[in-house]
Structures are given as structure tokens and as C-alpha cells.
Amino acid sequence: MRVYLDNNATTRVDPLVLEAMLPYFCEKYGNAASRSHSFGWEADEAVKKARQQVADLIGAAAEDIVFTSGATEGNNIAIKGVAAMYADKGRHVVTQSTEHKAVIDPCKYLEQHGFRVTFLPVDHWGRIDLQQLADAIKEDTILVSIMHGNNEIGTLQPIGEIGKLCKARGVLFHTDCCQTFGKVPINVQEMGIDLLTCSAHKIHGPKGVGALYVRRKRPRVRCEPVLHGGGHERGMRSGTLNVPGIVGLGQAAELCRLHLDTEPARLTALRDQLWSGLQARLDHIALNGHPTERTPSNLNVSFAYVEGESLMMGISDIAVSSGSACTSASLEPSYVLKALGVGDDLAHSSIRFSVGRFNTEAEIEYTIDRVAAAVCKLREMSPLYEMVQEGIDPSKVEWAER
Amino acid sequence: MAYGDKILDHYQNPRNVGALDRNSENVGTGIVGAPECGDVLKLQILVDENENIVDARFKTFGCGSAIASSSLATEWVKGRTLDEALEIKNTDIVRELALPPVKIHCSVLAEDAIRAAVADLKAKRAARAGTAESGAGVK
């Protein structure tokens, strides 16, 4: 049995999404920008429909949606594009330490180009402090970028309150919603969002396509493009539209919207089944991220005294990911877990499980069995667990290599 | 990352997992690494009167390559004298397990653990000899 529990990394394309996309490869293959023939018109119609489908999921108007190649591009346009456009007004941006690299790195790029960036710290659950945010906004602040749901630990930020605060202070608010788009209700009007990034492949759509919401009214937000060219997408994103991908994104968004009342609750139940099952079987395990304010799909657990990568090897038929350094080339454990104040030892011991539309209760039960068995086996060969059994706290030992 | 067959074999069927009595004067214990770094290796050796290593045990907190390196180290030290055990080099472990470059530190830790275990045993022996001598002096 193979179980896929890495749905925060990417998801299986829903067959209904694929079905919607297929005609746009070999039959309706026109360029959506071709105004002079029916091939172009039918492609343009498909893009229009998808634009509406995406907009409907976040309470936006279709004209507010800019199609992109994915969330990395969306975040780059939002951050670098706003900074370039509003540089005369101010050169300060506020974000947080646990953002995805696709937000952190554009912000660092700005720092190298004459901007100041404030990286807000987070509490042990991964939430920012609203008072600290308010204090961080200065005269020359032009943009606040705070993600909705964290990709590693699932913690949700109170983006409605952040949006309100930004509105009151006259600062633009961008939010990366990759992990919540289609899973948590979002309304750009009620939440005061000016720019919003999302991606198709996190919601059972295809890879390589996403959308950026850019508010057109109250206020009208403008972005310098990152890609220059034919002036597509209101000039913010030149390049021939990826019509099949966009159709897939639209269909994926619509499926999420139709099931928003039931599917997030089902995912949450699977996630909670996994957590309570693991707790019943294992001691010395800890939840990373917020206990309740988290995305429906994400469960991040540290299994003390067991290294994450070795645990993944022990459950090799179950796809998960780890905050352990050993899974990356950097040899540094997850910066997100470190920002929460999770010790390096427990960061090395963390596993992210993320559920999706195609997971079942039986798969979760199987996962609980496999993980519990693997953790027990690895603890039997862990010198740290041996110390704990002997009443020694490994964190109080003077280790030679620091 | 895909693992080599030998790493997988040692990970799935680790040799000589367990513990020896660390207070025995014939047991040398080496503990290297740190939890913050993601690797802790504990390697123990049991010697006979002629300083031949007759048994070895390990416990490891670390990735699959660290577990495989420790397991292999226990296999290799058995049957050697203390000095022969010190001839085991991390590069031998890298070659045997086909460790990728990012996992070379696992083999370094295994070599360090062997050295630490041998040093511990030699220190115990030296202390015993010292006690015996000073004991003789009292008489």
C-alpha cells in the first residue's frame, strides 16, 4: 500500500479537472489573445470562465485576477512589483520570519535594492503579534505581506484583522494563500486584502499555473511587471496565457467552492484522527504549530529522540516530509520551526503529514500503525531514548559537538 | 534521495543494536555528536584480556546513513585489536556504503565513535594500572 500524505507539497490532479483541461490541448488550442478567429475566441471564453471561477472563491471580481505560472511568480510580482511602483512613497516592507521562501527571498532582494524590510517574529504557535505589526508600520511603509496558512506548520494568521489594520494605516496588504485557497473561506472585501497569491497544484489542479488577485478599486493597486512583453493580464504579466492550465485552475477552484461546506471539515477530521491515533500509541510526541488555528490539511509532529529522515525511511511507503536538515542540502533544520522556538533537536525529529481530497480513514489508520511501529523500532536504537529511560534528560547533557 | 542497497540493508537489519555494561572495565564506550546537530552515535566495544575486541554494540540517533555507518562500524571492529580498530577510516565506510557527499559526516562520526570507545577503554585500563601501582606502594 502506498499512501500520499504530502498534500501541502502538491496534490493529485482531480480527474474532473483533467477532463476540463483536455479539449484545450488538441482541439481548442487557440491563443487567447487572438482576436481575429474562432480558435482565439474559444480560448478567450475559457480563460474568462476560469477568471470568474477563481474570483468567486475569494469574493473578488473576475477583472481583479492575474494569471501567473504559480505562487512563486505571484509573490514576486506582488512584492517586487508593488515596491517598484510605490518606491517614491516609501521604501519599507513588513513581513514575518516564517513566510515561504518565495516571499522571504523577494524581500531580501528588496533589501539589497534600497528598501528596509521588517521580519516580524512569531510566538511558539507561529502567530504574529498584532500590536507588534501595528508598531512596525511606519510613515514610509508601503506593503505588509503576511501569509494566511503556513506551509510547514499549518498555523493560520488572523488575516482579516491584519487587513483591517493595514486599511486603517493606509498600507497595502498582500497575503500568500497557497495553503488556504479553497480550504479556508476567504473574502478579499471583508478581509481587506489588496493582493492575494494562490496556486492550482495545491488544490488538485495542474502544476505551473496560479493566480494573483490585484485589487482594482478602493484602492486601485498597481504593480510593475516582473516579465515585460506583450502586455497581457493588464500589463502585469506578459506572456501567452497557459489556457489548459488556466482552465484547470478554474475548474479546481470551482470544485473547492462547491464543497467548501463539507470537504475542509472532512480533511480536519482526517487530520485529527491521525493526531489522536498517534497520541494514543506514542509518548514524547509534540504538535508543532497552533492546536486549533491551523489549516485543515496540516499536521506537523515532532517525535522526540528519533531523527526525521530515518523515520521517513522507516515508513517509505507513506509520502510525508520532514523539517530535518538531512532532507535538504543545507544541513540546517527548518527555519520555520526554529522561529517558533522549537529546539534544533526536535526540529530534526519533525514530520509533516498533510491530507488531501483522495485520502481515506483507512489510509490514516494504516499510517498510524506504520508510524508507531517505526518510531518504537528507532527509539530502541536511540541513545537519547535510552538516556530518558535511565532518567537522564538529553537536553541537560554537555554534548561535545555543538 | 534514493538510498543505496547497503545503506538500506543496514537500516532495515541493523547489526549489533543494543548496550553493553558501561561500568565493566572490559567495555569501552564512545558517544559522539549532539542532538542539535541531528546525530548522536553511541558505540561500545568489549575486549578480552589480550585487547581483542570480541563484541560491539551501538545505538544511534540520526539519519539512515548514520545508522548504517554505526552498524557497519560494529561489524568491522569485532575481531580486531584496539590498535587495529583505530585503522578503520571514515573513507572506508564511505566506500563500503556508497555514501553520497552530503552524508560523509555520518562516516566521520562513526570513525570518531570508534576512537572514543577505544580511548575510553584505554583510559579505564590506565586508571586500573595506576590504582594497582599505587596500591602496591601502600603495601
Coordinates of C-alpha atoms in Angstrom, one line a residue:
Chain A
M1 CA 0.0 0.0 0.0
R2 CA 1.3 3.5 -0.9
V3 CA -0.2 6.4 0.9
Y4 CA 0.2 10.0 -0.2
L5 CA 0.2 12.4 2.8
D6 CA 2.3 15.2 1.3
N7 CA -0.6 17.3 0.0
N8 CA 0.9 20.6 1.3
A9 CA 3.7 19.9 -1.2
T10 CA 1.5 19.1 -4.1
T11 CA -1.7 17.2 -4.9
R12 CA -3.0 14.7 -7.3
V13 CA -4.9 16.3 -10.2
D14 CA -8.6 15.7 -9.8
P15 CA -9.9 13.7 -12.8
L16 CA -12.7 16.3 -13.2
V17 CA -10.0 19.0 -13.6
L18 CA -8.1 17.0 -16.1
E19 CA -11.3 16.3 -18.1
A20 CA -12.0 20.1 -18.3
M21 CA -8.4 20.8 -19.5
L22 CA -8.1 18.1 -22.2
P23 CA -10.0 19.9 -25.0
Y24 CA -7.6 22.8 -24.8
F25 CA -4.6 20.9 -26.0
C26 CA -5.6 19.4 -29.3
E27 CA -9.0 20.8 -30.2
K28 CA -9.3 24.3 -28.8
Y29 CA -5.7 25.2 -28.9
G30 CA -6.1 28.9 -29.9
N31 CA -4.2 31.8 -28.4
A32 CA -6.5 33.6 -26.0
A33 CA -5.0 36.9 -27.4
S34 CA -6.0 36.1 -31.0
R35 CA -9.0 38.4 -31.7
S36 CA -9.5 37.6 -35.3
H37 CA -10.7 33.9 -35.4
S38 CA -12.8 31.4 -33.5
F39 CA -9.8 29.5 -32.2
G40 CA -8.8 32.6 -30.3
W41 CA -12.3 33.4 -29.2
E42 CA -13.0 30.0 -27.7
A43 CA -9.7 30.1 -25.8
D44 CA -10.6 33.6 -24.6
E45 CA -14.0 32.4 -23.5
A46 CA -12.4 29.6 -21.5
V47 CA -10.0 32.0 -19.8
K48 CA -12.9 34.3 -18.9
K49 CA -14.8 31.5 -17.3
A50 CA -11.7 30.4 -15.3
R51 CA -11.1 34.0 -14.2
Q52 CA -14.7 34.1 -12.8
Q53 CA -14.3 30.7 -11.1
V54 CA -11.1 31.9 -9.3
A55 CA -12.6 35.2 -8.4
D56 CA -15.8 33.6 -7.0
L57 CA -13.7 31.5 -4.5
I58 CA -12.3 34.7 -2.9
G59 CA -15.1 37.2 -3.3
A60 CA -13.3 39.1 -6.0
A61 CA -14.3 40.4 -9.4
A62 CA -13.1 38.5 -12.4
E63 CA -11.1 41.5 -13.7
D64 CA -9.0 41.5 -10.5
I65 CA -7.4 38.2 -11.3
V66 CA -4.0 38.0 -13.0
F67 CA -2.9 34.5 -14.1
T68 CA 0.6 33.5 -13.3
S69 CA 2.9 30.5 -13.6
G70 CA 2.3 29.7 -9.9
A71 CA 2.7 31.2 -6.4
T72 CA 6.4 31.9 -6.6
E73 CA 5.7 34.2 -9.6
G74 CA 2.6 35.7 -7.9
N75 CA 4.6 36.5 -4.8
N76 CA 7.4 38.1 -6.8
I77 CA 5.0 40.3 -8.8
A78 CA 3.2 41.3 -5.6
I79 CA 6.3 42.2 -3.6
K80 CA 8.8 43.4 -6.1
G81 CA 6.0 44.9 -8.3
V82 CA 4.5 46.9 -5.5
A83 CA 7.9 48.0 -4.2
A84 CA 8.9 49.3 -7.6
M85 CA 5.7 51.1 -8.2
Y86 CA 5.4 52.8 -4.9
A87 CA 9.1 53.4 -4.1
D88 CA 8.6 57.1 -4.3
K89 CA 6.0 56.8 -1.5
G90 CA 8.2 54.8 0.8
R91 CA 10.8 52.1 1.0
H92 CA 9.7 49.9 3.9
V93 CA 8.0 46.5 3.8
V94 CA 6.8 44.4 6.7
T95 CA 6.6 40.6 6.6
Q96 CA 7.2 37.7 9.1
S97 CA 10.0 35.3 9.7
T98 CA 8.0 32.1 8.8
E99 CA 6.9 33.1 5.3
H100 CA 7.6 30.8 2.4
K101 CA 11.0 31.4 0.7
A102 CA 9.0 32.8 -2.3
V103 CA 8.2 35.8 0.0
I104 CA 11.4 35.9 2.1
D105 CA 13.7 35.9 -0.9
P106 CA 11.9 38.7 -2.9
C107 CA 12.0 40.7 0.4
K108 CA 15.7 40.1 0.8
Y109 CA 16.1 41.2 -2.8
L110 CA 14.4 44.4 -1.9
E111 CA 16.8 44.9 1.0
Q112 CA 19.7 44.7 -1.5
H113 CA 18.0 47.4 -3.5
G114 CA 17.5 50.2 -1.0
F115 CA 14.5 49.0 0.9
R116 CA 14.1 48.2 4.6
V117 CA 12.3 45.0 5.5
T118 CA 10.9 44.2 8.9
F119 CA 10.7 40.4 9.6
L120 CA 8.2 40.1 12.4
P121 CA 8.9 37.3 14.9
V122 CA 6.2 34.7 15.8
D123 CA 5.1 33.2 19.0
H124 CA 5.5 29.5 19.9
W125 CA 2.4 28.7 17.8
G126 CA 3.7 30.6 14.8
R127 CA 1.3 33.6 15.1
I128 CA 2.5 37.2 14.8
D129 CA 1.5 39.8 17.4
L130 CA -0.9 42.4 16.0
Q131 CA 0.5 45.1 18.3
Q132 CA 4.0 44.4 17.0
L133 CA 2.7 44.6 13.5
A134 CA 1.0 47.9 14.2
D135 CA 4.2 49.2 15.8
A136 CA 6.3 48.0 12.8
I137 CA 4.2 50.1 10.3
K138 CA 6.0 53.4 9.8
E139 CA 5.5 56.5 7.7
D140 CA 7.3 55.0 4.8
T141 CA 5.8 51.5 4.9
I142 CA 4.2 50.7 1.6
L143 CA 3.4 47.0 2.0
V144 CA 2.6 44.3 4.6
S145 CA 3.0 40.7 3.4
I146 CA 1.7 38.1 5.8
M147 CA 0.7 34.6 4.7
H148 CA -2.6 33.1 5.6
G149 CA -1.7 29.4 6.4
N150 CA 1.9 28.3 6.9
N151 CA 3.1 25.6 4.6
E152 CA 5.2 23.7 7.2
I153 CA 3.2 24.0 10.4
G154 CA -0.3 25.0 9.2
T155 CA -0.7 27.9 11.5
L156 CA -3.3 30.4 10.4
Q157 CA -2.7 34.2 10.7
P158 CA -5.6 36.5 11.5
I159 CA -5.6 38.0 8.1
G160 CA -9.0 39.7 8.5
E161 CA -7.6 41.7 11.4
I162 CA -4.3 42.3 9.6
G163 CA -6.3 43.6 6.6
K164 CA -8.3 46.0 8.8
L165 CA -5.1 47.3 10.4
C166 CA -3.4 47.9 7.1
K167 CA -6.5 49.6 5.7
A168 CA -6.6 52.0 8.7
R169 CA -2.9 52.8 8.3
G170 CA -3.1 53.2 4.5
V171 CA -0.7 50.4 3.7
L172 CA -1.2 47.8 1.0
F173 CA -1.8 44.2 2.3
H174 CA -0.6 41.1 0.4
T175 CA -1.2 37.6 1.6
D176 CA 0.1 34.3 0.3
C177 CA -2.9 32.0 0.4
C178 CA -1.4 28.9 -1.2
Q179 CA -2.3 26.6 1.7
T180 CA -5.7 28.1 2.4
F181 CA -7.2 29.0 -1.1
G182 CA -10.1 26.5 -1.5
K183 CA -9.7 25.1 2.0
V184 CA -10.5 28.0 4.3
P185 CA -13.1 30.7 3.5
I186 CA -11.5 33.8 2.1
N187 CA -13.2 37.1 1.1
V188 CA -10.9 39.8 -0.1
Q189 CA -13.5 42.5 0.6
E190 CA -14.4 41.6 4.1
M191 CA -10.7 40.8 4.9
G192 CA -9.3 44.0 3.4
I193 CA -6.9 42.1 1.1
D194 CA -5.2 44.1 -1.6
L195 CA -3.1 41.3 -3.2
L196 CA -3.5 37.6 -2.8
T197 CA -1.4 34.7 -4.2
C198 CA -2.7 31.2 -5.0
S199 CA -1.7 28.2 -6.9
A200 CA -3.5 25.4 -8.8
H201 CA -1.4 22.4 -7.8
K202 CA -2.2 22.7 -4.1
I203 CA -5.9 22.2 -4.8
H204 CA -5.9 19.2 -7.1
G205 CA -5.2 21.4 -10.2
P206 CA -2.2 21.2 -12.5
K207 CA 1.3 22.4 -11.8
G208 CA 2.7 25.6 -13.4
V209 CA -0.3 27.8 -13.1
G210 CA -1.6 30.2 -10.4
A211 CA -3.3 33.5 -9.9
L212 CA -2.6 36.8 -8.3
Y213 CA -5.5 38.9 -7.1
V214 CA -4.7 42.6 -7.5
R215 CA -7.4 45.0 -6.2
R216 CA -8.7 47.4 -8.8
K217 CA -10.9 49.6 -6.6
R218 CA -10.6 51.3 -3.2
P219 CA -7.6 51.5 -3.7
R220 CA -6.5 50.7 -7.2
V221 CA -3.3 48.7 -6.7
R222 CA -0.6 48.9 -9.4
C223 CA 2.3 46.6 -9.9
E224 CA 5.4 47.0 -12.0
P225 CA 5.6 43.8 -14.0
V226 CA 8.4 41.3 -13.5
L227 CA 8.0 40.0 -17.1
H228 CA 7.8 42.6 -19.8
G229 CA 6.4 41.8 -23.2
G230 CA 3.0 41.7 -24.9
G231 CA 1.1 43.4 -22.2
H232 CA -1.2 40.5 -21.2
E233 CA -3.0 40.5 -17.9
R234 CA -3.4 44.3 -17.6
G235 CA 0.3 44.6 -18.3
M236 CA 1.2 43.0 -15.1
R237 CA 2.1 39.6 -16.5
S238 CA 3.1 39.4 -20.2
G239 CA 3.3 36.0 -21.9
T240 CA 0.8 33.9 -23.9
L241 CA -1.8 32.6 -21.5
N242 CA -1.5 28.9 -20.4
V243 CA -5.0 28.2 -21.5
P244 CA -5.3 24.5 -20.5
G245 CA -3.6 25.3 -17.1
I246 CA -5.9 28.2 -16.5
V247 CA -8.9 26.1 -17.3
G248 CA -7.6 23.5 -14.8
L249 CA -7.1 26.2 -12.1
G250 CA -10.6 27.5 -12.7
Q251 CA -12.2 24.0 -12.5
A252 CA -10.1 23.2 -9.4
A253 CA -11.3 26.4 -7.7
E254 CA -14.9 25.7 -8.6
L255 CA -14.7 22.2 -7.2
C256 CA -13.3 23.6 -3.9
R257 CA -16.0 26.3 -3.8
L258 CA -18.8 23.7 -4.4
H259 CA -17.5 21.6 -1.5
L260 CA -16.4 24.3 0.9
D261 CA -19.1 23.4 3.4
T262 CA -18.1 19.8 3.7
E263 CA -14.6 19.0 2.4
P264 CA -12.5 21.1 4.8
A265 CA -14.4 19.5 7.7
R266 CA -13.6 16.1 6.3
L267 CA -9.9 17.0 6.0
T268 CA -9.9 18.3 9.5
A269 CA -11.4 15.1 10.8
L270 CA -8.7 13.0 9.0
R271 CA -6.0 15.3 10.4
D272 CA -7.5 15.0 13.9
Q273 CA -7.9 11.2 13.5
L274 CA -4.2 11.0 12.7
W275 CA -3.1 13.2 15.7
S276 CA -5.3 11.4 18.2
G277 CA -4.2 8.0 16.9
L278 CA -0.5 8.9 17.2
Q279 CA -1.0 10.3 20.7
A280 CA -2.7 7.1 21.8
R281 CA 0.2 5.0 20.6
L282 CA 3.3 7.1 21.4
D283 CA 4.7 9.1 24.2
H284 CA 7.1 12.0 23.8
I285 CA 5.5 13.5 20.7
A286 CA 4.6 17.1 20.3
L287 CA 2.4 19.1 17.8
N288 CA 4.1 21.9 16.0
G289 CA 2.0 24.9 15.1
H290 CA -1.3 26.1 16.5
P291 CA -3.6 23.5 18.1
T292 CA -6.8 24.9 16.6
E293 CA -6.0 27.8 14.3
R294 CA -4.4 25.7 11.6
T295 CA -5.1 24.7 8.0
P296 CA -7.4 21.6 7.7
S297 CA -4.8 19.6 5.9
N298 CA -1.7 20.0 8.0
L299 CA -0.3 18.0 10.9
N300 CA 3.3 18.7 12.0
V301 CA 4.6 16.4 14.7
S302 CA 8.0 16.1 16.5
F303 CA 8.8 12.5 17.5
A304 CA 11.4 13.1 20.2
Y305 CA 14.6 11.0 20.2
V306 CA 14.0 9.9 16.6
E307 CA 15.6 11.7 13.6
G308 CA 13.1 12.7 11.0
E309 CA 14.8 11.3 7.9
S310 CA 15.4 7.9 9.5
L311 CA 11.7 7.8 10.4
M312 CA 10.8 8.6 6.8
M313 CA 12.9 5.7 5.7
G314 CA 11.1 3.5 8.1
I315 CA 7.7 4.4 6.6
S316 CA 8.9 4.6 3.0
D317 CA 5.6 3.6 1.5
I318 CA 4.0 6.7 3.1
A319 CA 4.8 10.1 1.5
V320 CA 5.4 12.8 4.1
S321 CA 8.1 15.5 4.5
S322 CA 10.4 16.4 7.3
G323 CA 11.9 19.5 8.9
S324 CA 15.0 17.6 9.4
A325 CA 18.2 19.0 7.9
C326 CA 19.1 15.7 6.5
T327 CA 16.3 16.0 3.9
S328 CA 17.9 19.2 2.5
A329 CA 21.3 20.1 1.2
S330 CA 21.7 22.9 3.7
L331 CA 22.2 20.7 6.8
E332 CA 20.2 23.3 8.7
P333 CA 16.9 22.2 10.2
S334 CA 13.7 24.1 9.3
Y335 CA 13.9 27.9 9.8
V336 CA 10.1 27.9 10.5
L337 CA 10.3 25.5 13.4
K338 CA 13.3 27.5 14.7
A339 CA 11.3 30.7 14.5
L340 CA 8.7 29.0 16.8
G341 CA 11.4 28.3 19.3
V342 CA 11.4 24.6 18.7
G343 CA 14.8 23.3 19.6
D344 CA 17.1 22.0 16.9
D345 CA 16.8 18.5 18.3
L346 CA 13.0 18.5 18.0
A347 CA 13.2 20.2 14.6
H348 CA 15.4 17.3 13.4
S349 CA 12.6 15.0 14.7
S350 CA 9.7 16.6 12.9
I351 CA 7.4 15.2 10.2
R352 CA 4.8 17.0 8.2
F353 CA 1.7 14.9 7.3
S354 CA -0.8 16.7 5.0
V355 CA -4.1 15.2 3.9
G356 CA -6.0 15.8 0.7
R357 CA -9.1 15.0 -1.2
F358 CA -8.2 11.5 -2.0
N359 CA -7.1 10.3 1.5
T360 CA -9.3 7.9 3.4
E361 CA -9.8 6.9 7.0
A362 CA -8.3 3.5 6.3
E363 CA -5.1 5.2 5.0
I364 CA -4.9 7.2 8.2
E365 CA -5.3 4.1 10.3
Y366 CA -2.6 2.4 8.3
T367 CA -0.3 5.4 8.7
I368 CA -0.8 5.4 12.5
D369 CA 0.2 1.7 12.7
R370 CA 3.3 2.2 10.5
V371 CA 4.5 5.3 12.2
A372 CA 4.0 3.9 15.7
A373 CA 5.9 0.8 14.7
A374 CA 8.8 2.7 13.1
V375 CA 9.1 5.2 16.0
C376 CA 9.2 2.3 18.5
K377 CA 11.9 0.5 16.5
L378 CA 14.0 3.6 16.1
R379 CA 13.7 4.5 19.7
E380 CA 15.0 1.1 20.6
M381 CA 18.2 2.0 18.8
S382 CA 18.3 5.7 20.0
P383 CA 20.9 6.5 22.6
L384 CA 18.8 9.5 23.6
Y385 CA 15.7 7.4 24.3
E386 CA 18.0 5.1 26.4
M387 CA 19.1 8.1 28.4
V388 CA 15.5 9.1 29.0
Q389 CA 14.7 5.6 30.2
E390 CA 17.6 5.9 32.6
G391 CA 16.2 9.2 33.9
I392 CA 18.7 11.4 32.2
D393 CA 17.5 14.4 30.3
P394 CA 19.5 14.6 27.0
S395 CA 18.9 18.4 26.8
K396 CA 20.9 18.8 30.1
V397 CA 23.9 16.7 28.9
E398 CA 27.0 18.5 27.9
W399 CA 27.5 17.4 24.3
A400 CA 31.0 17.6 22.9
E401 CA 29.9 18.7 19.4
R402 CA 27.8 21.8 19.4
Chain B
M1 CA 17.2 11.0 -2.1
A2 CA 17.3 7.3 -3.1
Y3 CA 19.4 5.1 -0.9
G4 CA 22.0 2.5 -1.9
D5 CA 21.3 -1.1 -1.2
K6 CA 23.9 -1.4 1.5
I7 CA 22.6 1.5 3.4
L8 CA 19.0 0.2 3.2
D9 CA 20.2 -3.3 4.3
H10 CA 21.9 -1.9 7.4
Y11 CA 19.0 0.4 8.2
Q12 CA 16.4 -2.4 7.9
N13 CA 18.6 -5.1 9.6
P14 CA 20.9 -3.2 11.8
R15 CA 23.8 -5.3 13.2
N16 CA 24.6 -5.3 16.9
V17 CA 22.0 -2.8 18.2
G18 CA 22.0 -2.7 22.0
A19 CA 24.1 -1.8 25.0
L20 CA 26.9 -3.3 27.0
D21 CA 27.6 -2.7 30.7
R22 CA 29.4 0.6 30.5
N23 CA 30.7 0.2 34.1
S24 CA 32.6 -3.0 33.1
E25 CA 36.3 -2.5 32.9
N26 CA 36.3 -4.5 29.7
V27 CA 33.9 -2.2 28.0
G28 CA 34.8 1.0 26.2
T29 CA 32.0 3.4 25.4
G30 CA 32.2 6.2 22.8
I31 CA 29.4 8.8 22.4
V32 CA 29.8 11.4 19.7
G33 CA 27.7 14.0 18.0
A34 CA 24.9 16.1 19.5
P35 CA 21.1 16.1 19.3
E36 CA 21.1 19.7 18.0
C37 CA 23.1 18.5 15.0
G38 CA 20.8 15.6 14.3
D39 CA 23.3 12.9 15.0
V40 CA 24.3 11.1 18.2
L41 CA 26.3 7.8 17.9
K42 CA 27.0 5.6 20.9
L43 CA 29.4 2.7 20.1
Q44 CA 30.6 0.2 22.7
I45 CA 33.3 -2.4 22.5
L46 CA 34.0 -5.5 24.7
V47 CA 37.6 -6.7 24.9
D48 CA 39.3 -9.8 26.2
E49 CA 42.5 -9.9 28.2
N50 CA 44.6 -9.6 25.1
E51 CA 42.8 -6.4 24.0
N52 CA 41.0 -8.2 21.2
I53 CA 37.5 -6.8 20.5
V54 CA 35.2 -9.7 21.0
D55 CA 31.9 -7.9 20.8
A56 CA 30.4 -4.5 19.9
R57 CA 27.1 -2.7 20.2
F58 CA 25.6 0.6 19.0
K59 CA 22.7 2.9 19.4
T60 CA 22.3 5.8 17.0
F61 CA 20.0 8.9 16.8
G62 CA 20.4 10.0 13.2
C63 CA 19.5 9.6 9.6
G64 CA 19.6 6.3 7.8
S65 CA 23.2 6.8 6.7
A66 CA 24.3 7.5 10.3
I67 CA 22.5 4.2 11.4
A68 CA 24.1 2.3 8.6
S69 CA 27.6 3.7 9.3
S70 CA 27.3 2.8 13.0
S71 CA 26.0 -0.7 12.2
L72 CA 28.9 -1.3 9.8
A73 CA 31.4 0.0 12.3
T74 CA 30.3 -2.5 14.9
E75 CA 30.7 -5.3 12.3
W76 CA 34.2 -4.1 11.4
V77 CA 35.7 -3.6 14.9
K78 CA 34.8 -7.2 16.0
G79 CA 37.8 -9.5 15.9
R80 CA 40.3 -6.6 15.8
T81 CA 42.8 -5.5 18.4
L82 CA 42.3 -2.0 19.8
D83 CA 45.1 -0.7 17.6
E84 CA 43.7 -2.4 14.5
A85 CA 40.3 -0.9 15.2
L86 CA 41.9 2.6 15.0
E87 CA 42.9 1.8 11.5
I88 CA 39.3 2.0 10.3
K89 CA 39.0 5.2 8.3
N90 CA 35.8 7.1 7.5
T91 CA 36.7 6.8 3.8
D92 CA 36.5 3.0 4.1
I93 CA 32.9 3.4 5.4
V94 CA 32.0 5.9 2.6
R95 CA 33.3 3.4 0.0
E96 CA 31.6 0.4 1.5
L97 CA 28.2 2.0 1.9
A98 CA 28.5 4.3 -1.2
L99 CA 27.6 7.3 0.9
P100 CA 26.7 10.4 -1.1
P101 CA 28.8 13.6 -0.4
V102 CA 26.2 15.2 2.0
K103 CA 26.3 12.1 4.2
I104 CA 30.1 11.9 4.6
H105 CA 29.8 13.4 8.1
C106 CA 28.0 10.2 9.1
S107 CA 31.1 8.2 8.4
V108 CA 33.3 10.7 10.2
L109 CA 31.1 10.4 13.3
A110 CA 31.4 6.6 13.1
E111 CA 35.2 6.8 12.9
D112 CA 35.1 9.3 15.9
A113 CA 32.9 6.9 17.8
I114 CA 35.4 4.0 17.4
R115 CA 38.2 6.3 18.5
A116 CA 36.2 7.5 21.5
A117 CA 35.3 3.9 22.5
V118 CA 38.9 2.8 22.3
A119 CA 40.1 5.9 24.2
D120 CA 37.6 5.2 26.9
L121 CA 38.8 1.6 27.3
K122 CA 42.4 2.6 27.3
A123 CA 41.7 5.2 30.0
K124 CA 40.0 2.6 32.1
R125 CA 43.0 0.3 31.7
A126 CA 45.4 3.1 32.6
A127 CA 43.4 4.0 35.7
R128 CA 43.4 0.4 36.8
A129 CA 47.1 0.1 36.3
G130 CA 47.6 3.3 38.2
T131 CA 45.4 2.0 41.1
A132 CA 47.3 -1.3 41.1
E133 CA 50.6 0.5 41.3
S134 CA 49.6 3.0 44.0
G135 CA 48.0 0.1 45.8
A136 CA 51.4 -1.7 45.7
G137 CA 53.0 1.4 47.1
V138 CA 50.8 1.5 50.1
K139 CA 51.7 -2.1 50.9

